[in-house]
C-alpha positions as semicolon CSV with decimal commas, in nm:
position;residue;x (nm);y (nm);z (nm)
1;M;0,000;0,000;0,000
2;F;0,284;0,239;0,083
3;G;0,608;0,252;-0,118
4;R;0,924;0,188;0,081
5;V;1,106;0,483;-0,079
6;A;0,820;0,722;-0,003
7;L;0,818;0,604;0,356
8;G;1,191;0,642;0,396
9;I;1,236;0,271;0,479
10;R;1,552;0,110;0,348
11;G;1,642;-0,258;0,377
12;N;1,442;-0,503;0,587
13;M;1,188;-0,425;0,852
14;A;1,327;-0,379;1,200
15;K;1,284;-0,670;1,437
16;Q;0,995;-0,654;1,681
17;L;1,100;-0,484;2,004
18;D;1,039;-0,657;2,335
19;Y;0,764;-0,556;2,577
20;H;0,989;-0,369;2,821
21;T;1,149;-0,158;2,546
22;I;0,809;-0,069;2,400
23;R;0,681;0,025;2,746
24;E;0,981;0,255;2,794
25;I;0,921;0,418;2,453
26;F;0,561;0,501;2,535
27;T;0,649;0,606;2,888
28;R;0,874;0,869;2,730
29;F;0,608;0,973;2,479
30;H;0,360;1,009;2,765
31;A;0,602;1,214;2,973
32;A;0,664;1,450;2,681
33;E;0,295;1,483;2,583
34;P;0,044;1,325;2,826
35;E;-0,264;1,410;2,617
36;P;-0,171;1,416;2,247
37;K;-0,437;1,558;2,017
38;G;-0,520;1,510;1,653
39;E;-0,459;1,815;1,438
40;L;-0,781;1,811;1,233
41;E;-1,022;2,083;1,346
42;H;-1,381;1,981;1,419
43;V;-1,674;2,091;1,636
44;N;-1,860;1,762;1,681
45;V;-1,841;1,398;1,578
46;Y;-2,007;1,465;1,242
47;T;-1,753;1,730;1,143
48;L;-1,476;1,497;1,264
49;V;-1,597;1,228;1,024
50;V;-1,608;1,478;0,738
51;A;-1,265;1,624;0,820
52;V;-1,096;1,285;0,840
53;A;-1,260;1,171;0,517
54;L;-1,138;1,490;0,345
55;S;-0,784;1,438;0,475
56;A;-0,710;1,143;0,245
57;Q;-0,419;1,247;0,021
58;A;-0,424;1,593;0,177
59;T;-0,252;1,765;0,468
60;D;-0,430;1,839;0,793
61;A;-0,339;2,206;0,754
62;G;-0,494;2,217;0,407
63;V;-0,811;2,046;0,528
64;N;-0,841;2,280;0,827
65;K;-0,811;2,584;0,602
66;A;-1,095;2,458;0,383
67;T;-1,327;2,331;0,655
68;R;-1,326;2,639;0,880
69;G;-1,566;2,810;0,645
70;L;-1,753;2,489;0,563
71;F;-1,821;2,392;0,924
72;A;-1,922;2,747;1,011
73;V;-2,228;2,704;0,789
74;A;-2,273;2,324;0,789
75;D;-2,194;2,135;1,109
76;T;-2,472;1,876;1,082
77;P;-2,576;1,635;0,805
78;E;-2,897;1,831;0,754
79;K;-2,713;2,162;0,708
80;M;-2,462;1,997;0,472
81;L;-2,745;1,866;0,255
82;A;-2,904;2,211;0,255
83;L;-2,572;2,357;0,140
84;G;-2,575;2,113;-0,152
85;L;-2,308;1,964;-0,372
86;E;-2,209;2,291;-0,537
87;G;-2,176;2,465;-0,201
88;V;-1,963;2,188;-0,054
89;T;-1,747;2,176;-0,367
90;E;-1,684;2,550;-0,352
91;H;-1,567;2,528;0,010
92;I;-1,326;2,237;-0,040
93;K;-1,192;2,309;-0,389
94;T;-0,839;2,365;-0,253
95;I;-0,822;2,003;-0,131
96;G;-0,699;1,721;-0,355
97;L;-0,971;1,511;-0,520
98;F;-1,224;1,772;-0,405
99;R;-1,496;1,683;-0,656
100;Q;-1,523;1,319;-0,550
101;K;-1,484;1,412;-0,185
102;A;-1,770;1,663;-0,211
103;K;-1,990;1,391;-0,358
104;N;-1,895;1,157;-0,073
105;V;-1,975;1,422;0,189
106;I;-2,322;1,470;0,042
107;K;-2,382;1,095;0,011
108;L;-2,267;1,014;0,366
109;S;-2,475;1,302;0,501
110;Q;-2,782;1,167;0,325
111;I;-2,722;0,818;0,467
112;L;-2,681;0,958;0,818
113;V;-3,013;1,141;0,786
114;D;-3,200;0,852;0,625
115;E;-3,062;0,560;0,825
116;Y;-2,927;0,702;1,151
117;D;-3,157;0,995;1,229
118;G;-2,871;1,236;1,162
119;E;-2,646;1,075;1,424
120;V;-2,300;0,929;1,360
121;P;-2,288;0,556;1,448
122;N;-2,016;0,435;1,685
123;S;-1,929;0,101;1,529
124;R;-1,648;0,044;1,280
125;A;-1,869;-0,154;1,041
126;A;-2,135;0,117;1,031
127;L;-1,879;0,392;0,984
128;Q;-1,704;0,204;0,705
129;S;-2,036;0,167;0,522
130;L;-2,039;0,544;0,467
131;P;-1,904;0,675;0,132
132;G;-1,544;0,792;0,159
133;V;-1,497;0,640;0,505
134;G;-1,238;0,362;0,518
135;R;-1,089;0,167;0,806
136;K;-0,843;0,442;0,896
137;T;-1,111;0,711;0,908
138;A;-1,337;0,487;1,116
139;N;-1,056;0,414;1,362
140;V;-0,971;0,783;1,398
141;V;-1,332;0,866;1,482
142;L;-1,369;0,574;1,724
143;N;-1,050;0,676;1,901
144;M;-1,082;1,054;1,907
145;W;-1,452;1,084;1,980
146;W;-1,545;0,775;2,176
147;G;-1,210;0,700;2,335
148;M;-1,184;0,350;2,196
149;P;-0,832;0,202;2,158
150;A;-0,870;0,186;1,779
151;Q;-0,549;0,230;1,582
152;A;-0,553;0,442;1,266
153;V;-0,244;0,345;1,067
154;D;-0,128;0,611;0,822
155;T;0,201;0,659;0,639
156;H;0,366;0,810;0,948
157;I;0,278;0,518;1,174
158;F;0,366;0,264;0,904
159;R;0,710;0,424;0,863
160;F;0,775;0,467;1,234
161;G;0,652;0,118;1,321
162;N;0,877;-0,049;1,068
163;R;1,182;0,166;1,137
164;S;1,170;0,149;1,513
165;G;1,052;-0,207;1,566
166;V;0,756;-0,094;1,776
167;C;0,498;-0,235;1,533
168;P;0,660;-0,374;1,216
169;G;0,439;-0,516;0,942
170;K;0,424;-0,557;0,567
171;D;0,087;-0,383;0,533
172;V;-0,151;-0,158;0,724
173;I;-0,348;-0,443;0,881
174;A;-0,029;-0,614;1,000
175;V;0,092;-0,292;1,162
176;E;-0,249;-0,236;1,323
177;R;-0,238;-0,588;1,466
178;A;0,117;-0,535;1,593
179;I;0,006;-0,219;1,775
180;E;-0,283;-0,402;1,938
181;D;-0,069;-0,703;2,030
182;N;0,251;-0,535;2,149
183;I;0,179;-0,190;2,291
184;P;0,078;-0,207;2,661
185;A;-0,293;-0,162;2,723
186;D;-0,249;0,155;2,929
187;F;-0,093;0,329;2,627
188;Q;-0,338;0,202;2,363
189;R;-0,573;0,502;2,382
190;H;-0,314;0,756;2,265
191;A;-0,069;0,526;2,086
192;H;-0,160;0,623;1,732
193;H;-0,145;0,997;1,809
194;W;0,199;0,969;1,966
195;M;0,326;0,774;1,666
196;I;0,164;1,000;1,406
197;L;0,309;1,314;1,564
198;H;0,651;1,151;1,606
199;G;0,648;1,039;1,243
200;R;0,524;1,375;1,118
201;Y;0,777;1,592;1,300
202;I;1,074;1,375;1,405
203;C;1,084;1,038;1,224
204;V;1,026;1,202;0,887
205;A;1,064;1,014;0,559
206;R;1,376;1,152;0,396
207;K;1,602;1,275;0,674
208;P;1,475;1,162;1,013
209;K;1,570;1,398;1,295
210;C;1,741;1,130;1,501
211;N;1,948;1,388;1,691
212;A;1,622;1,527;1,834
213;C;1,456;1,190;1,894
214;L;1,372;1,106;2,254
215;I;1,379;0,730;2,182
216;R;1,694;0,721;1,970
217;D;1,867;0,479;2,208
218;L;1,574;0,236;2,192
219;C;1,499;0,247;1,819
220;E;1,607;-0,035;1,586
221;F;1,649;0,189;1,278
222;E;1,996;0,118;1,137
223;D;2,048;0,432;0,926
224;K;2,013;0,692;1,199
225;T;2,110;1,044;1,098
226;P;2,398;1,200;1,300
């Protein structure tokens, strides 16, 4: 699903770290940021679903810029339907794949009104049945809104997991399973946020900032930068 070059992964996957090392890694993450937050702006669970769905192949900053105006006028499925396809499209036209995403927003809003009385369901299967909502989006919503230990694996987590040895895997599902199996239960709630933020700002794809990494001594990545 993700190219190794794009992810900045060279050679083989790191070996799986042991329980005590993983616990120490997340103890440090917790000490540095006890309550990590996602960076997508939203005002309720509905706008969270829309924001995460719009973030596919787009940056959080770009999505936030587009949705501030959108959510100011449409923060419920009913209001989004009233705004209409053209209105949604106009608001999100700076986001990649905006035409298809606008269609998905309208379709999922209609389904929420018709089948769920305008409420967002809190099961992964129900969420994934909505247009434009995949497993990652569903897991983000379950984790951020309902506090479930669901793990949303994106490119940052996939890269970090394979480099560090925290949760190595050949595909997204394998990495998700490794997180669930190997990260201590008391860190599961915030695990994906810690890893996303670490991958986004420290363990970056091309030149990881290993000199600024608080788990450098525990990480299995062989090609650490000086």
